[in-house]
Short mmCIF file of C-alpha atoms in Angstrom, two decimals:
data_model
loop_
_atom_site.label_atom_id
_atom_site.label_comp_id
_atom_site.label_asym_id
_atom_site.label_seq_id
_atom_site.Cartn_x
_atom_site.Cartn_y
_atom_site.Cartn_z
CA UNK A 1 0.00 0.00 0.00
CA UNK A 2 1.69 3.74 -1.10
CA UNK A 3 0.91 6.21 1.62
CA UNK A 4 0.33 9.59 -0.18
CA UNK A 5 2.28 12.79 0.89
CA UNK A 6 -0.38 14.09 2.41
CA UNK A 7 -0.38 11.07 4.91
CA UNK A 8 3.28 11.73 5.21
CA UNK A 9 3.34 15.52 6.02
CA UNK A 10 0.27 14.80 8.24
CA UNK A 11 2.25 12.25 10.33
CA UNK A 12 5.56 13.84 10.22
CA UNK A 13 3.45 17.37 11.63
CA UNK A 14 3.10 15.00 14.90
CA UNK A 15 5.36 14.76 17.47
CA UNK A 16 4.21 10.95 18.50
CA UNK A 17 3.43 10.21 14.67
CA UNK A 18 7.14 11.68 13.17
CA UNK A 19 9.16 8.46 13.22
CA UNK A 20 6.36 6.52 11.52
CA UNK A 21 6.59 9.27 9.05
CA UNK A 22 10.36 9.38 8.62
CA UNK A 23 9.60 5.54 7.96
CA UNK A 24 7.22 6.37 5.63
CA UNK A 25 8.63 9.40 4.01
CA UNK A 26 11.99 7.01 3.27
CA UNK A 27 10.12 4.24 1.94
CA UNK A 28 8.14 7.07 -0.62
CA UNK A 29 11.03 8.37 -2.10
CA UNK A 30 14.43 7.02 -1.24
CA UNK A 31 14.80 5.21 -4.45
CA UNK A 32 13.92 8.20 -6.33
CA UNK A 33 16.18 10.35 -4.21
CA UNK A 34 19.25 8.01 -4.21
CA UNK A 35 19.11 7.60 -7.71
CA UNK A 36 18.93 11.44 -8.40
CA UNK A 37 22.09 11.45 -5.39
CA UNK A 38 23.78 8.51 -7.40
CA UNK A 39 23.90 10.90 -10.87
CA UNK A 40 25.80 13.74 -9.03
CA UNK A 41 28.32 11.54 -6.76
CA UNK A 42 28.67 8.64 -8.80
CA UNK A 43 30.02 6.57 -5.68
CA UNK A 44 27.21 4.29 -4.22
CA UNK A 45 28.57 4.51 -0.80
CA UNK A 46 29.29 8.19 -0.70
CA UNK A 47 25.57 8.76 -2.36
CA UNK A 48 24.28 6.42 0.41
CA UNK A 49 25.79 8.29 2.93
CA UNK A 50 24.33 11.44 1.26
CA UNK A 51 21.31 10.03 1.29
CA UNK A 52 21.20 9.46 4.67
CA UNK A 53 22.43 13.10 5.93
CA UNK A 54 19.36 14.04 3.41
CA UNK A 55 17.15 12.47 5.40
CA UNK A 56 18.24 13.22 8.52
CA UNK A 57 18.23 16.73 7.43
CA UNK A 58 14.63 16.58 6.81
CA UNK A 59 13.77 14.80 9.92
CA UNK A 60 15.33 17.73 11.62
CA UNK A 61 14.04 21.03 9.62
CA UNK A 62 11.01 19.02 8.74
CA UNK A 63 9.22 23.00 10.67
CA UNK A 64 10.76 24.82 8.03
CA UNK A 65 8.49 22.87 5.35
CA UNK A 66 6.01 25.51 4.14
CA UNK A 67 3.66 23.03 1.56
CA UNK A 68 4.22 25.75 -0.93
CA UNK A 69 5.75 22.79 -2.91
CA UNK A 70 5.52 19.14 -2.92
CA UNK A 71 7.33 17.53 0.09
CA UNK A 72 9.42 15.27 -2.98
CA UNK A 73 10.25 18.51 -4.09
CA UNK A 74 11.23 20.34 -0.65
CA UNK A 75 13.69 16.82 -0.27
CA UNK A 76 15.11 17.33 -4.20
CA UNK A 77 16.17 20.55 -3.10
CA UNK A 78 17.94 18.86 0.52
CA UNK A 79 19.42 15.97 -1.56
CA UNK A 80 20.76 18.43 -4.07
CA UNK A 81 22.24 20.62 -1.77
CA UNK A 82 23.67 18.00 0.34
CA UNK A 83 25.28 16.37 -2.82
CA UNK A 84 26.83 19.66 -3.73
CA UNK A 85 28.15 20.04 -0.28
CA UNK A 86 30.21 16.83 -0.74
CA UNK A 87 31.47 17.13 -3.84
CA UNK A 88 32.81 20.38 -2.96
CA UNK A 89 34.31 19.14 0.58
CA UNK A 90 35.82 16.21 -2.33
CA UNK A 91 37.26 18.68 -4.10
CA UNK A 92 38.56 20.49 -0.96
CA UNK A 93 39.96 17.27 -0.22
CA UNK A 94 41.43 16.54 -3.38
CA UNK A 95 43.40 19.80 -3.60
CA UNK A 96 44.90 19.95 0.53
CA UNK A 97 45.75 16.02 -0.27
CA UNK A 98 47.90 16.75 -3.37
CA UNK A 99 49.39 19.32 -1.65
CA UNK A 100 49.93 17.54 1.29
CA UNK A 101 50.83 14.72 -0.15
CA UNK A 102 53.56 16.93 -2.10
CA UNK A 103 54.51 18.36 0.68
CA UNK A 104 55.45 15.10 2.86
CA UNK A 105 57.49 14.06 -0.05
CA UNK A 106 59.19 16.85 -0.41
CA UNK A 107 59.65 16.85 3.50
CA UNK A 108 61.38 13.53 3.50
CA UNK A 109 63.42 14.13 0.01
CA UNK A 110 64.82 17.22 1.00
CA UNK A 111 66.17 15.62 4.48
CA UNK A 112 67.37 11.89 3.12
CA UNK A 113 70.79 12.95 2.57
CA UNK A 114 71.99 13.64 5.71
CA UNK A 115 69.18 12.79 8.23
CA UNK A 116 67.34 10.49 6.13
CA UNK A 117 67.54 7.58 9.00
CA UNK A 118 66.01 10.24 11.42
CA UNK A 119 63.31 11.08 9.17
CA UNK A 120 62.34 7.56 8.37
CA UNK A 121 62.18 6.94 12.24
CA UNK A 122 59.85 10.53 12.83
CA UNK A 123 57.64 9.05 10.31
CA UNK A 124 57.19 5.45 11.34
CA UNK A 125 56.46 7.08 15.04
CA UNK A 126 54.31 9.34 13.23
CA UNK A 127 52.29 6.84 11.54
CA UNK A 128 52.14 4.81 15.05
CA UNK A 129 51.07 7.73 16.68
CA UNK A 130 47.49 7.52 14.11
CA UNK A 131 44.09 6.01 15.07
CA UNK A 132 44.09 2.77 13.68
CA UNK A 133 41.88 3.42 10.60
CA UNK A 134 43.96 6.28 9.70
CA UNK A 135 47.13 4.35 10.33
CA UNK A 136 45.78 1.75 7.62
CA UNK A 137 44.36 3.78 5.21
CA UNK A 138 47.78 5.59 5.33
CA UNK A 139 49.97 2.78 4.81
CA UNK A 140 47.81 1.41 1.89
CA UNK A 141 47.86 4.97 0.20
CA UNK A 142 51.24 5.93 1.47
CA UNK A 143 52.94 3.18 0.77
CA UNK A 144 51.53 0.76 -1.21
CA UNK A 145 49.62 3.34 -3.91
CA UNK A 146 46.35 1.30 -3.80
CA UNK A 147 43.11 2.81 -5.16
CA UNK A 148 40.89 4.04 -2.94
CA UNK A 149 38.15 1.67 -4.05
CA UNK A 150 40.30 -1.56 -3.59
CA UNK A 151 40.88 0.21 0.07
CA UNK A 152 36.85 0.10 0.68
CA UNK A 153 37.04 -3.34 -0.45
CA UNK A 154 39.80 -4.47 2.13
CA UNK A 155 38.31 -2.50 5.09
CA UNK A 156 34.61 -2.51 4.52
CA UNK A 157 34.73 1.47 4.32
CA UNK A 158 33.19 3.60 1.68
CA UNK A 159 35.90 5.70 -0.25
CA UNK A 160 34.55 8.69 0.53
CA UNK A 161 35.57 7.84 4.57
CA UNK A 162 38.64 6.92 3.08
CA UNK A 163 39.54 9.84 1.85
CA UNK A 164 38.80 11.45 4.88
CA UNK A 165 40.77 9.29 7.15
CA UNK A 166 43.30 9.28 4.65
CA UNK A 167 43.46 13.28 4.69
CA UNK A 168 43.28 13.72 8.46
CA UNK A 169 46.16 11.10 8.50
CA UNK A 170 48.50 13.06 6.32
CA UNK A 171 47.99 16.17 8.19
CA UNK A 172 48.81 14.57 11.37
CA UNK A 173 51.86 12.75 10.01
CA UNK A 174 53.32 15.78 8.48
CA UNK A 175 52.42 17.92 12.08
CA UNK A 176 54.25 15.11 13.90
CA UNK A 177 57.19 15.57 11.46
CA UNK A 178 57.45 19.08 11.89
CA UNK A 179 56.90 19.94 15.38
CA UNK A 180 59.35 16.64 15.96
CA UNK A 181 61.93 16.96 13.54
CA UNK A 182 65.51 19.00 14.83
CA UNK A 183 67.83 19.93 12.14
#
């Protein structure tokens, strides 16, 4: 049976009827919404995940709703938005990680002549000094140069954690490095 919208704005309106209609709001148009999500991303997981902070986005502004459109609409507009937001943070992402990334390299390159042992050791104490899903999703991207997808495969993560635990680990690393290193 397909509740109508009506039924769904009615029941979200309710304080002891809105997580029957967050249920039933989900099970309306989460297909619809992921699939719109799934065109902008492209990654399931990270368009899952946006999915999800659409949701929970309307779950918590659901007051601001104003009926002056339909409620698929109103969520478009929050899926959209929320989409945009993470391909931007992405690209944010992308950008302080090449850097970074150039950075450490340059870091440990410039030093290996005559320190290159103490180096080596600042990093490895670095790298121990990570959370542990930073510490592997360094070492695999660090390291070993594996793809970010063949990463979510290993650990069970989507990439788009990845690439945040991979980015927080970098910074850390190369913090450790400099606030450790003596010359």
């Amino acid at each position: 049976m397909k509740i109508k919208e009506t039924e769904i704005i009615e029941l979200m309106s309710s304080d002891k009827t809105r997580e029957k209609g967050v249920r039933a709001m989900m099970d309306a148009y989460q297909s619809r919404l992921y699939w719109h999500i799934r065109r902008l991303i492209v990654d399931h997981d990270l368009a899952q995940d946006v999915l999800q902070d659409t949701f929970i986005k309307a779950y918590q502004n659901f007051h601001q709703f104003k009926q002056d459109s339909q409620l698929y609409t109103w969520l478009y507009r929050i899926a959209t938005n929320e989409a945009l937001q993470q391909l931007n943070k992405m690209k944010r992402m992308q950008k302080s990680d090449e850097g970074s990334e150039y950075h450490l390299q340059n870091l440990v390159a410039e030093n290996a002549g005559a320190d290159a042992e103490e180096i080596q050791i600042l990093l490895q104490k670095a790298i121990h000094s990570l959370p542990e899903k930073q510490k592997l999703v360094f070492s695999f991207r660090y390291y070993e140069d594996i793809p970010y997808e063949e990463i979510s495969k290993i650990l069970d993560m989507s990439v788009g954690t990845l690439k945040t635990n991979y980015h927080y680990a970098k910074q850390k690393v190369e913090d450790y490095i400099k606030a450790n290193y003596t010359e």
